[in-house]
CSV table of C-alpha atoms and ligand atoms in Angstrom, one decimal:
chain,number,residue,atom,x,y,z
A,1,MET,CA,-53.2,19.7,-29.1
A,2,THR,CA,-51.6,22.0,-30.8
A,3,ARG,CA,-48.7,24.3,-30.0
A,4,THR,CA,-48.6,28.0,-31.6
A,5,THR,CA,-45.8,30.0,-31.7
A,6,PRO,CA,-47.0,33.9,-30.6
A,7,PRO,CA,-46.5,36.5,-33.1
A,8,ARG,CA,-43.0,38.3,-32.6
A,9,PRO,CA,-42.9,41.8,-30.5
A,10,LEU,CA,-42.1,43.6,-33.5
A,11,ASP,CA,-42.3,43.5,-37.4
A,12,VAL,CA,-38.8,43.1,-38.6
A,13,GLU,CA,-39.1,43.0,-42.1
A,14,ALA,CA,-40.6,46.7,-41.7
A,15,LEU,CA,-37.9,47.9,-39.5
A,16,PHE,CA,-35.6,45.9,-41.9
A,17,PRO,CA,-37.0,45.9,-45.5
A,18,GLY,CA,-33.8,44.4,-46.4
A,19,LEU,CA,-34.1,41.6,-45.0
A,20,ALA,CA,-37.4,39.8,-46.5
A,21,ALA,CA,-34.5,38.7,-49.3
A,22,HIS,CA,-33.5,36.5,-46.0
A,23,ARG,CA,-36.9,34.8,-44.4
A,24,GLY,CA,-36.7,31.2,-44.5
A,25,THR,CA,-39.4,28.8,-42.4
A,26,THR,CA,-38.3,26.3,-40.0
A,27,THR,CA,-39.9,23.4,-37.8
A,28,ARG,CA,-40.3,23.3,-34.7
A,29,LEU,CA,-40.9,20.0,-33.2
A,30,HIS,CA,-42.6,21.1,-30.3
A,31,PRO,CA,-41.7,17.9,-28.4
A,32,ARG,CA,-44.0,17.0,-25.2
A,33,PRO,CA,-43.8,14.2,-23.0
A,34,GLY,CA,-45.8,11.2,-24.2
A,35,LYS,CA,-46.4,8.2,-25.4
A,36,PRO,CA,-45.6,7.3,-29.2
A,37,GLU,CA,-45.3,4.8,-31.0
A,38,ALA,CA,-43.1,4.1,-33.7
A,39,SER,CA,-45.5,4.5,-36.6
A,40,VAL,CA,-45.1,8.7,-35.2
A,41,SER,CA,-42.5,11.0,-35.6
A,42,SER,CA,-40.9,11.1,-31.7
A,43,VAL,CA,-38.3,12.3,-29.5
A,44,GLY,CA,-37.2,9.0,-27.1
A,45,GLY,CA,-39.9,6.9,-28.7
A,46,PRO,CA,-39.4,3.9,-30.1
A,47,MET,CA,-38.2,3.5,-33.8
A,48,LEU,CA,-39.5,2.7,-36.8
A,49,TRP,CA,-36.8,-0.3,-36.6
A,50,PRO,CA,-36.6,-3.4,-38.6
A,51,ALA,CA,-36.3,-6.6,-36.5
A,52,ASP,CA,-33.9,-8.3,-39.0
A,53,GLU,CA,-31.6,-5.2,-38.8
A,54,PRO,CA,-28.5,-4.8,-36.6
A,55,TRP,CA,-29.4,-2.1,-34.1
A,56,PRO,CA,-26.8,1.0,-34.6
A,57,VAL,CA,-23.2,0.2,-31.9
A,58,CYS,CA,-20.6,2.1,-31.2
A,59,THR,CA,-17.3,0.9,-31.9
A,60,GLU,CA,-15.3,3.5,-30.9
A,61,ALA,CA,-12.8,2.6,-28.2
A,62,HIS,CA,-13.6,4.0,-25.0
A,63,GLY,CA,-14.4,3.4,-21.2
A,64,ARG,CA,-18.3,2.1,-21.2
A,65,GLY,CA,-18.7,0.1,-17.8
A,66,ARG,CA,-19.1,2.4,-15.4
A,67,GLY,CA,-22.2,5.1,-15.6
A,68,ARG,CA,-25.4,5.8,-14.4
A,69,ARG,CA,-28.0,3.3,-15.3
A,70,PRO,CA,-31.1,4.6,-18.0
A,71,ALA,CA,-33.8,3.3,-15.5
A,72,ASP,CA,-32.3,4.7,-12.5
A,73,ILE,CA,-32.6,8.4,-14.2
A,74,ARG,CA,-35.7,8.1,-15.0
A,75,ARG,CA,-37.2,7.1,-12.3
A,76,GLU,CA,-35.6,10.1,-11.1
A,77,ARG,CA,-37.0,12.8,-12.7
A,78,GLN,CA,-40.0,10.7,-11.7
A,79,ILE,CA,-39.7,11.7,-8.7
A,80,LEU,CA,-38.6,15.1,-8.4
A,81,ALA,CA,-41.0,16.1,-10.7
A,82,THR,CA,-43.6,14.6,-9.1
A,83,ALA,CA,-42.8,16.1,-5.2
A,84,TRP,CA,-41.9,19.5,-7.0
A,85,ALA,CA,-45.8,19.1,-8.4
A,86,ARG,CA,-47.1,18.7,-5.0
A,87,ALA,CA,-49.4,21.1,-4.1
A,88,THR,CA,-48.4,21.8,-0.6
A,89,THR,CA,-44.9,21.5,0.3
A,90,PRO,CA,-43.6,21.0,-2.7
A,91,GLY,CA,-39.6,19.8,-3.4
A,92,PRO,CA,-38.5,16.4,-2.3
A,93,THR,CA,-38.6,15.3,1.2
A,94,ASP,CA,-36.2,13.3,3.3
A,95,GLU,CA,-37.1,10.1,1.9
A,96,GLU,CA,-37.0,11.3,-1.7
A,97,ARG,CA,-34.0,13.0,-1.4
A,98,GLY,CA,-32.2,9.6,-0.5
A,99,LEU,CA,-34.2,7.8,-2.9
A,100,VAL,CA,-32.5,10.1,-5.1
A,101,GLU,CA,-29.3,9.8,-3.5
A,102,GLU,CA,-28.9,6.0,-4.9
A,103,LEU,CA,-30.3,6.3,-8.0
A,104,ARG,CA,-27.7,8.5,-8.7
A,105,ARG,CA,-24.7,6.4,-7.6
A,106,PRO,CA,-22.7,5.6,-10.7
A,107,HIS,CA,-22.6,2.3,-11.5
A,108,ARG,CA,-19.8,-0.8,-13.0
A,109,ILE,CA,-19.7,-3.6,-15.1
A,110,PRO,CA,-16.7,-5.7,-14.3
A,111,GLU,CA,-17.1,-7.1,-17.8
A,112,ALA,CA,-17.3,-4.6,-20.0
A,113,SER,CA,-14.1,-3.8,-22.8
A,114,GLU,CA,-13.2,-0.8,-24.5
A,115,THR,CA,-14.5,-1.8,-27.7
A,116,ASP,CA,-17.9,-4.0,-27.0
A,117,PRO,CA,-20.3,-3.1,-29.3
A,118,LEU,CA,-21.8,0.1,-27.2
A,119,PRO,CA,-25.8,-0.2,-28.4
A,120,LEU,CA,-27.1,3.9,-29.2
A,121,ILE,CA,-29.8,5.4,-27.5
A,122,GLY,CA,-32.2,6.1,-30.5
A,123,LEU,CA,-32.7,10.3,-29.8
A,124,VAL,CA,-35.4,11.0,-32.7
A,125,GLN,CA,-37.2,9.2,-35.2
A,126,LEU,CA,-39.0,12.4,-38.1
A,127,TYR,CA,-41.3,11.4,-41.3
A,128,ARG,CA,-41.1,13.6,-43.9
A,129,ARG,CA,-45.3,13.9,-43.9
A,130,ASP,CA,-44.7,15.7,-40.4
A,131,ILE,CA,-42.5,18.1,-40.3
A,132,PRO,CA,-42.5,20.4,-43.5
A,133,ASP,CA,-39.2,21.4,-43.1
A,134,LEU,CA,-37.3,18.1,-42.9
A,135,THR,CA,-35.8,18.6,-47.1
A,136,GLY,CA,-32.6,17.0,-47.1
A,137,GLY,CA,-32.0,12.4,-46.8
A,138,PRO,CA,-32.4,11.2,-50.4
A,139,ASP,CA,-35.7,11.6,-52.3
A,140,ASP,CA,-37.0,8.4,-52.0
A,141,CYS,CA,-36.9,8.3,-48.2
A,142,ASP,CA,-39.7,9.2,-46.0
A,143,LEU,CA,-37.9,9.2,-42.4
A,144,LEU,CA,-35.4,10.3,-40.1
A,145,GLN,CA,-33.6,8.2,-37.5
A,146,VAL,CA,-31.2,9.5,-34.9
A,147,PHE,CA,-28.7,7.3,-32.4
A,148,TRP,CA,-26.2,8.9,-30.3
A,149,CYS,CA,-23.5,6.8,-28.0
A,150,PRO,CA,-24.2,8.1,-24.8
A,151,PHE,CA,-20.6,9.0,-23.6
A,152,ASP,CA,-18.7,11.9,-24.4
A,153,ALA,CA,-15.4,9.8,-25.9
A,154,HIS,CA,-15.1,9.9,-29.0
A,155,GLY,CA,-12.7,11.9,-32.1
A,156,PRO,CA,-9.4,12.9,-32.3
A,157,GLY,CA,-9.4,14.8,-28.1
A,158,ARG,CA,-11.8,11.6,-26.7
A,159,TYR,CA,-14.0,14.3,-25.5
A,160,ASP,CA,-16.7,14.4,-28.3
A,161,MET,CA,-20.0,13.4,-29.0
A,162,LEU,CA,-21.3,10.3,-31.7
A,163,LEU,CA,-24.2,10.8,-33.6
A,164,ASP,CA,-25.2,7.7,-36.3
A,165,LEU,CA,-28.1,9.3,-38.8
A,166,ARG,CA,-30.5,6.5,-40.7
A,167,TRP,CA,-32.2,7.6,-43.6
A,168,ARG,CA,-35.5,4.3,-44.9
A,169,ARG,CA,-38.2,4.2,-46.7
A,170,SER,CA,-41.1,3.3,-44.5
A,171,ALA,CA,-43.5,1.5,-46.3
A,172,GLU,CA,-40.6,-1.3,-46.5
A,173,VAL,CA,-40.2,-2.2,-42.9
A,174,GLY,CA,-41.8,-5.1,-42.4
A,175,GLU,CA,-42.0,-6.4,-38.5
A,176,VAL,CA,-40.2,-3.7,-36.1
A,177,LEU,CA,-37.9,-4.8,-33.7
A,178,ALA,CA,-40.1,-5.0,-30.4
A,179,LEU,CA,-37.3,-4.6,-28.0
A,180,PRO,CA,-34.2,-3.0,-29.0
A,181,PRO,CA,-31.0,-3.7,-27.4
A,182,GLN,CA,-29.4,-0.2,-25.2
A,183,PRO,CA,-27.3,0.7,-22.9
A,184,GLN,CA,-26.4,-1.1,-20.0
A,185,VAL,CA,-25.3,2.2,-18.4
A,186,VAL,CA,-24.1,5.9,-19.6
A,187,GLY,CA,-21.7,9.0,-19.1
A,188,PHE,CA,-24.1,11.7,-18.9
A,189,ASP,CA,-28.1,11.2,-18.0
A,190,GLY,CA,-28.7,14.0,-20.5
A,191,TYR,CA,-28.4,11.5,-23.0
A,192,VAL,CA,-31.1,10.0,-22.4
A,193,PRO,CA,-34.2,11.0,-23.8
A,194,GLU,CA,-37.8,10.7,-22.5
A,195,PRO,CA,-40.6,9.9,-24.3
A,196,CYS,CA,-41.8,13.1,-26.9
A,197,VAL,CA,-44.9,12.8,-29.0
A,198,LEU,CA,-44.4,15.5,-31.5
A,199,HIS,CA,-46.6,19.3,-32.4
A,200,PRO,CA,-44.7,20.6,-35.4
A,201,GLU,CA,-45.2,23.8,-35.7
A,202,GLN,CA,-43.5,25.9,-39.5
A,203,VAL,CA,-42.3,29.3,-39.0
A,204,VAL,CA,-41.0,32.3,-40.1
A,205,THR,CA,-37.2,33.0,-39.4
A,206,TYR,CA,-33.2,34.4,-40.5
A,207,PRO,CA,-29.8,34.0,-40.7
A,208,PHE,CA,-28.1,35.3,-37.7
A,209,ALA,CA,-26.9,38.7,-37.9
A,210,GLY,CA,-23.5,37.5,-38.3
A,211,LEU,CA,-24.2,35.8,-41.4
A,212,LEU,CA,-26.7,38.6,-43.1
A,213,PRO,CA,-25.1,41.2,-45.4
A,214,GLU,CA,-22.4,43.2,-43.6
A,215,GLU,CA,-24.9,46.5,-43.8
A,216,LEU,CA,-27.7,45.0,-42.7
A,217,CYS,CA,-25.6,43.2,-39.8
A,218,ALA,CA,-24.7,46.6,-38.5
A,219,ARG,CA,-28.1,48.3,-38.7
A,220,ILE,CA,-29.5,45.5,-36.5
A,221,ASP,CA,-26.5,46.0,-34.0
A,222,ALA,CA,-27.4,49.4,-34.0
A,223,TRP,CA,-30.6,49.1,-33.8
A,224,GLU,CA,-30.0,47.3,-30.4
A,225,GLN,CA,-27.7,49.4,-29.4
A,226,ALA,CA,-30.2,52.4,-29.3
A,227,LEU,CA,-32.8,49.8,-27.1
A,228,GLU,CA,-30.5,48.8,-24.8
A,229,GLU,CA,-29.0,52.1,-24.2
A,230,GLU,CA,-33.0,53.5,-24.0
A,231,ALA,CA,-33.3,50.5,-21.2
A,232,GLU,CA,-30.4,51.4,-19.3
A,233,GLN,CA,-31.5,54.8,-19.2
A,234,SER,CA,-35.1,54.0,-18.5
A,235,ASP,CA,-34.1,53.5,-14.3
A,236,ASP,CA,-37.4,50.9,-14.5
A,237,ASP,CA,-36.1,47.7,-12.5
A,238,ASP,CA,-39.3,46.3,-13.7
A,239,SER,CA,-39.1,46.7,-17.9
A,240,ALA,CA,-38.8,44.3,-19.5
A,241,ASP,CA,-35.4,43.1,-21.2
A,242,PRO,CA,-35.7,45.0,-24.6
A,243,VAL,CA,-37.2,43.3,-27.4
A,244,GLY,CA,-33.4,42.1,-29.5
A,245,TYR,CA,-32.8,40.1,-32.9
A,246,GLN,CA,-31.2,37.1,-31.9
A,247,TYR,CA,-33.6,36.5,-29.1
A,248,ASP,CA,-36.6,37.2,-30.3
A,249,LEU,CA,-36.7,38.1,-33.7
A,250,SER,CA,-34.5,35.5,-36.3
A,251,ILE,CA,-34.5,31.8,-34.6
A,252,PRO,CA,-36.9,30.2,-32.9
A,253,PRO,CA,-34.8,28.2,-29.3
A,254,GLY,CA,-36.0,24.7,-28.9
A,255,TRP,CA,-35.2,21.3,-31.3
A,256,ARG,CA,-36.3,22.3,-35.1
A,257,ALA,CA,-36.2,21.4,-38.4
A,258,GLY,CA,-34.6,23.0,-41.4
A,259,GLY,CA,-34.1,27.1,-41.1
A,260,PHE,CA,-30.5,28.5,-39.5
A,261,ALA,CA,-28.1,28.1,-37.2
A,262,SER,CA,-26.9,30.5,-34.0
A,263,TRP,CA,-24.1,30.6,-33.9
A,264,HIS,CA,-24.3,32.5,-30.5
A,265,THR,CA,-21.6,31.3,-28.1
A,266,THR,CA,-18.9,31.2,-30.9
A,267,ASP,CA,-18.0,33.2,-33.9
A,268,PRO,CA,-20.3,32.3,-36.6
A,269,SER,CA,-18.6,29.1,-38.7
A,270,PRO,CA,-20.9,27.6,-41.3
A,271,GLU,CA,-19.0,24.2,-42.7
A,272,ASP,CA,-18.7,23.7,-45.9
A,273,CYS,CA,-18.9,19.6,-46.9
A,274,PRO,CA,-15.6,17.4,-46.4
A,275,THR,CA,-16.1,15.3,-49.4
A,276,CYS,CA,-17.3,18.4,-51.9
A,277,ALA,CA,-17.3,21.9,-50.8
A,278,THR,CA,-20.7,22.5,-51.2
A,279,PRO,CA,-21.8,24.4,-48.0
A,280,MET,CA,-23.3,22.4,-45.6
A,281,LYS,CA,-27.3,23.0,-44.8
A,282,LEU,CA,-29.3,22.6,-41.5
A,283,LEU,CA,-30.7,19.3,-40.9
A,284,LEU,CA,-31.6,19.8,-37.7
A,285,THR,CA,-31.6,21.5,-33.8
A,286,ILE,CA,-31.2,19.4,-30.4
A,287,ASP,CA,-31.8,21.7,-28.0
A,288,SER,CA,-31.4,21.5,-24.1
A,289,SER,CA,-35.0,23.8,-23.3
A,290,GLU,CA,-37.9,24.6,-25.5
A,291,TRP,CA,-37.2,28.4,-24.2
A,292,ASP,CA,-35.8,30.1,-21.3
A,293,GLY,CA,-36.6,33.7,-19.3
A,294,GLY,CA,-34.1,35.0,-22.5
A,295,SER,CA,-36.1,33.5,-25.4
A,296,ALA,CA,-39.6,33.3,-23.6
A,297,SER,CA,-41.5,34.9,-26.0
A,298,TRP,CA,-41.6,31.9,-28.1
A,299,ARG,CA,-43.9,29.9,-25.4
A,300,PRO,CA,-46.5,28.6,-26.4
A,301,LEU,CA,-49.9,30.5,-26.4
A,302,GLU,CA,-50.9,26.6,-25.1
A,303,GLU,CA,-48.8,26.9,-22.7
A,304,ARG,CA,-48.6,30.4,-21.5
A,305,ASP,CA,-50.6,30.0,-18.1
A,306,LEU,CA,-48.0,27.0,-17.0
A,307,VAL,CA,-44.8,27.4,-14.3
A,308,PRO,CA,-42.2,27.8,-16.8
A,309,HIS,CA,-39.8,25.1,-15.4
A,310,PRO,CA,-41.3,22.3,-16.5
A,311,SER,CA,-42.2,22.2,-20.1
A,312,ALA,CA,-38.9,24.0,-21.1
A,313,THR,CA,-37.6,21.0,-20.5
A,314,PRO,CA,-39.3,18.5,-21.7
A,315,THR,CA,-36.6,15.8,-23.3
A,316,LYS,CA,-34.6,16.5,-20.8
A,317,ILE,CA,-31.7,16.2,-23.4
A,318,ARG,CA,-29.0,18.4,-22.8
A,319,VAL,CA,-26.1,18.9,-24.5
A,320,VAL,CA,-23.1,21.1,-23.8
A,321,ARG,CA,-23.9,23.2,-20.7
A,322,ASP,CA,-27.5,23.6,-21.5
A,323,GLY,CA,-27.2,24.6,-25.3
A,324,GLU,CA,-27.4,23.1,-28.4
A,325,LEU,CA,-26.7,21.0,-31.1
A,326,ASN,CA,-27.0,21.9,-34.8
A,327,ILE,CA,-26.6,18.8,-37.4
A,328,PHE,CA,-25.9,19.7,-41.1
A,329,GLU,CA,-26.0,18.0,-44.2
A,330,CYS,CA,-24.7,18.4,-47.6
A,331,PRO,CA,-27.1,19.1,-50.1
A,332,ALA,CA,-25.2,17.9,-53.2
A,333,ASP,CA,-25.7,14.2,-51.5
A,334,PRO,CA,-27.4,13.1,-48.5
A,335,GLU,CA,-24.7,10.4,-48.1
A,336,HIS,CA,-21.5,12.5,-47.4
A,337,PRO,CA,-21.2,12.4,-43.7
A,338,HIS,CA,-23.1,14.7,-41.7
A,339,CYS,CA,-21.6,17.1,-39.4
A,340,TRP,CA,-22.1,18.6,-36.2
A,341,ASN,CA,-21.7,22.2,-34.4
A,342,LEU,CA,-21.9,23.0,-30.8
A,343,GLN,CA,-23.4,25.9,-29.6
B,1,ZN,ZN1,-19.0,5.8,-27.8
B,2,ZN,ZN1,-21.1,16.6,-50.2
């Protein structure tokens, strides 16, 4: 099934013609639970990884011997999904509650040292043929694979995440690794993806308001403020939130490739490549939800009739208090180190 973004509530370029010069595109990935194979783009699906190539590992020193088992996390999700889907008396029974409590118990691996090579989790793989806005990477590579360490324990402060991005030529992969290693325990359940197939859809997008020319940004701010005041004065509790540039008109929520980063929790702080000083470009956004109450206007037409919650968090990935992770690439040389930002 395709996924179709509804038309925006209003034509923002008609309102602010200056925006046309800043129009871009992004590809919403629309991940949904499924059974992807290594030959297709997926979140949390099997990676097209050569059987004779070492699987990516984390070797940074940090505790890795205590956490939850990935199989327990998936089982808990299954139990809760089944419980909440029951037509009569939805929600977990006492028995299910007890089971979930047991599954949430942390486990210890006594023999794990702080520097044992820890298998990374395969998070997402994207074939260029599927994703129009997957424009980064070396020209001769057609597959991007993203891995991460399931512990918040890296960098100088020892609380950062660790990502590993690989580009490859899929035609060169012979035998595929059938059973990739996986961590025995993870530090946080939000690092463990549910297998999802993708339904890529290219949509129009505009930059974060704070990164537009000052005059244009000021006009958008003034327009939004007027709408908010109008809504406050209308005194009608049932009226929906007014349409806004940030949440309805510029940057879609959810997993997406290319386009513009949102800077809604910090001041805009786009970075230059640490190696060559070229401004970095957004490669991929990993989001904790596909939409929520504030961004419900992006909910695909095909899913208008579903209960909001289950469809909004199909991957079960959670980054920074249900926020999003933006991964940037150097457009001058994709071999230069990536950088990322949490919002
Ligand atoms: Zn690590
Ligand atoms: Zn660079």
